[in-house]
């Protein structure tokens, strides 16, 4: 919830667009599936990006890991989308991890 609110504050400030590709804000974000280039901030926030999700060790109930953001980017680099971006909604925490990285980048705050 806080990440979505932070994104919307950046949208209000004109620093982020909900409909620009995520790669404009996070150029190191890549996937093995070229359709990732169509993923927008809006799709991350409404769970329609098509990202399968990395799951596992960095989920709720596990010890906090400072490297989770980089690990997510590294894991997604080898992943394929489960559907076309924007085609359907399937819950995915990794979309919010990417949004969190973008908030930190654009705002300069962690």
mmCIF file of C-alpha atoms in Angstrom:
data_model
loop_
_atom_site.group_PDB
_atom_site.id
_atom_site.type_symbol
_atom_site.label_atom_id
_atom_site.label_comp_id
_atom_site.label_asym_id
_atom_site.label_seq_id
_atom_site.Cartn_x
_atom_site.Cartn_y
_atom_site.Cartn_z
ATOM 1 C CA UNK A 1 0.000 0.000 0.000
ATOM 2 C CA UNK A 2 2.808 2.439 0.862
ATOM 3 C CA UNK A 3 4.598 1.787 -2.412
ATOM 4 C CA UNK A 4 1.445 2.528 -4.403
ATOM 5 C CA UNK A 5 0.909 5.758 -2.436
ATOM 6 C CA UNK A 6 4.534 6.769 -3.035
ATOM 7 C CA UNK A 7 4.173 6.080 -6.769
ATOM 8 C CA UNK A 8 1.028 8.196 -6.926
ATOM 9 C CA UNK A 9 2.818 11.082 -5.165
ATOM 10 C CA UNK A 10 5.539 10.859 -7.824
ATOM 11 C CA UNK A 11 2.831 10.816 -10.510
ATOM 12 C CA UNK A 12 1.294 13.961 -8.971
ATOM 13 C CA UNK A 13 4.743 15.589 -9.021
ATOM 14 C CA UNK A 14 5.154 14.694 -12.709
ATOM 15 C CA UNK A 15 8.179 12.473 -11.998
ATOM 16 C CA UNK A 16 6.553 9.162 -12.949
ATOM 17 C CA UNK A 17 3.968 8.228 -15.560
ATOM 18 C CA UNK A 18 1.743 5.229 -14.971
ATOM 19 C CA UNK A 19 1.792 4.393 -18.679
ATOM 20 C CA UNK A 20 5.477 4.636 -19.614
ATOM 21 C CA UNK A 21 7.479 1.410 -19.767
ATOM 22 C CA UNK A 22 9.089 0.406 -16.473
ATOM 23 C CA UNK A 23 12.414 0.170 -18.328
ATOM 24 C CA UNK A 24 12.474 3.977 -18.613
ATOM 25 C CA UNK A 25 12.877 4.153 -14.840
ATOM 26 C CA UNK A 26 14.726 0.883 -14.324
ATOM 27 C CA UNK A 27 16.934 0.224 -17.382
ATOM 28 C CA UNK A 28 18.626 -2.793 -15.780
ATOM 29 C CA UNK A 29 15.256 -4.594 -15.564
ATOM 30 C CA UNK A 30 15.287 -7.247 -18.263
ATOM 31 C CA UNK A 31 13.589 -10.582 -18.798
ATOM 32 C CA UNK A 32 14.166 -13.571 -21.074
ATOM 33 C CA UNK A 33 10.815 -12.695 -22.688
ATOM 34 C CA UNK A 34 10.876 -9.544 -24.876
ATOM 35 C CA UNK A 35 7.293 -8.709 -23.950
ATOM 36 C CA UNK A 36 8.651 -7.309 -20.660
ATOM 37 C CA UNK A 37 9.425 -4.088 -22.553
ATOM 38 C CA UNK A 38 5.670 -3.349 -22.611
ATOM 39 C CA UNK A 39 5.245 -3.517 -18.811
ATOM 40 C CA UNK A 40 4.153 -0.182 -17.320
ATOM 41 C CA UNK A 41 3.932 1.124 -13.769
ATOM 42 C CA UNK A 42 0.145 0.788 -13.955
ATOM 43 C CA UNK A 43 0.546 -2.924 -14.750
ATOM 44 C CA UNK A 44 2.874 -3.424 -11.782
ATOM 45 C CA UNK A 45 0.383 -1.772 -9.447
ATOM 46 C CA UNK A 46 -2.711 -3.592 -10.719
ATOM 47 C CA UNK A 47 -0.977 -6.997 -11.017
ATOM 48 C CA UNK A 48 -1.409 -7.271 -14.791
ATOM 49 C CA UNK A 49 2.291 -7.235 -15.768
ATOM 50 C CA UNK A 50 2.473 -10.952 -16.570
ATOM 51 C CA UNK A 51 5.466 -11.417 -14.260
ATOM 52 C CA UNK A 52 5.378 -14.921 -12.800
ATOM 53 C CA UNK A 53 6.947 -13.953 -9.480
ATOM 54 C CA UNK A 54 10.069 -15.278 -7.838
ATOM 55 C CA UNK A 55 8.414 -16.341 -4.549
ATOM 56 C CA UNK A 56 10.305 -18.306 -1.954
ATOM 57 C CA UNK A 57 12.958 -17.106 0.448
ATOM 58 C CA UNK A 58 12.093 -13.417 0.439
ATOM 59 C CA UNK A 59 8.393 -13.883 1.098
ATOM 60 C CA UNK A 60 6.498 -13.046 4.277
ATOM 61 C CA UNK A 61 7.741 -14.786 7.401
ATOM 62 C CA UNK A 62 11.355 -15.042 6.356
ATOM 63 C CA UNK A 63 14.280 -12.978 7.586
ATOM 64 C CA UNK A 64 14.578 -9.581 5.856
ATOM 65 C CA UNK A 65 17.290 -9.616 3.224
ATOM 66 C CA UNK A 66 18.878 -6.367 2.045
ATOM 67 C CA UNK A 67 19.697 -7.988 -1.286
ATOM 68 C CA UNK A 68 16.095 -8.904 -2.133
ATOM 69 C CA UNK A 69 15.757 -6.131 -4.720
ATOM 70 C CA UNK A 70 18.857 -7.116 -6.678
ATOM 71 C CA UNK A 71 18.002 -10.805 -6.328
ATOM 72 C CA UNK A 72 14.545 -10.110 -7.749
ATOM 73 C CA UNK A 73 16.027 -8.294 -10.761
ATOM 74 C CA UNK A 74 18.560 -11.114 -11.275
ATOM 75 C CA UNK A 75 15.899 -13.831 -11.073
ATOM 76 C CA UNK A 76 13.486 -12.004 -13.380
ATOM 77 C CA UNK A 77 16.277 -11.658 -15.974
ATOM 78 C CA UNK A 78 15.992 -15.426 -16.534
ATOM 79 C CA UNK A 79 12.185 -15.572 -16.363
ATOM 80 C CA UNK A 80 9.413 -15.575 -18.956
ATOM 81 C CA UNK A 81 6.064 -13.830 -18.622
ATOM 82 C CA UNK A 82 3.020 -15.995 -17.923
ATOM 83 C CA UNK A 83 0.806 -13.819 -20.161
ATOM 84 C CA UNK A 84 0.947 -10.676 -22.293
ATOM 85 C CA UNK A 85 1.385 -7.527 -20.204
ATOM 86 C CA UNK A 86 -2.020 -6.021 -19.456
ATOM 87 C CA UNK A 87 -3.970 -9.094 -20.624
ATOM 88 C CA UNK A 88 -5.127 -10.296 -17.200
ATOM 89 C CA UNK A 89 -4.564 -9.805 -13.490
ATOM 90 C CA UNK A 90 -2.619 -12.343 -11.448
ATOM 91 C CA UNK A 91 -1.233 -11.362 -8.041
ATOM 92 C CA UNK A 92 2.535 -10.822 -8.046
ATOM 93 C CA UNK A 93 4.638 -9.363 -5.224
ATOM 94 C CA UNK A 94 7.617 -8.837 -7.528
ATOM 95 C CA UNK A 95 5.782 -6.064 -9.348
ATOM 96 C CA UNK A 96 5.710 -4.136 -6.086
ATOM 97 C CA UNK A 97 9.391 -4.889 -5.475
ATOM 98 C CA UNK A 98 10.147 -3.288 -8.854
ATOM 99 C CA UNK A 99 7.873 -0.347 -8.002
ATOM 100 C CA UNK A 100 9.736 0.085 -4.701
ATOM 101 C CA UNK A 101 13.062 0.255 -6.537
ATOM 102 C CA UNK A 102 11.607 2.885 -8.883
ATOM 103 C CA UNK A 103 10.344 4.973 -5.941
ATOM 104 C CA UNK A 104 13.835 4.901 -4.417
ATOM 105 C CA UNK A 105 15.461 5.802 -7.739
ATOM 106 C CA UNK A 106 13.149 8.629 -8.718
ATOM 107 C CA UNK A 107 12.697 10.155 -5.259
ATOM 108 C CA UNK A 108 16.250 9.619 -4.057
ATOM 109 C CA UNK A 109 14.853 8.168 -0.820
ATOM 110 C CA UNK A 110 14.711 4.634 0.526
#
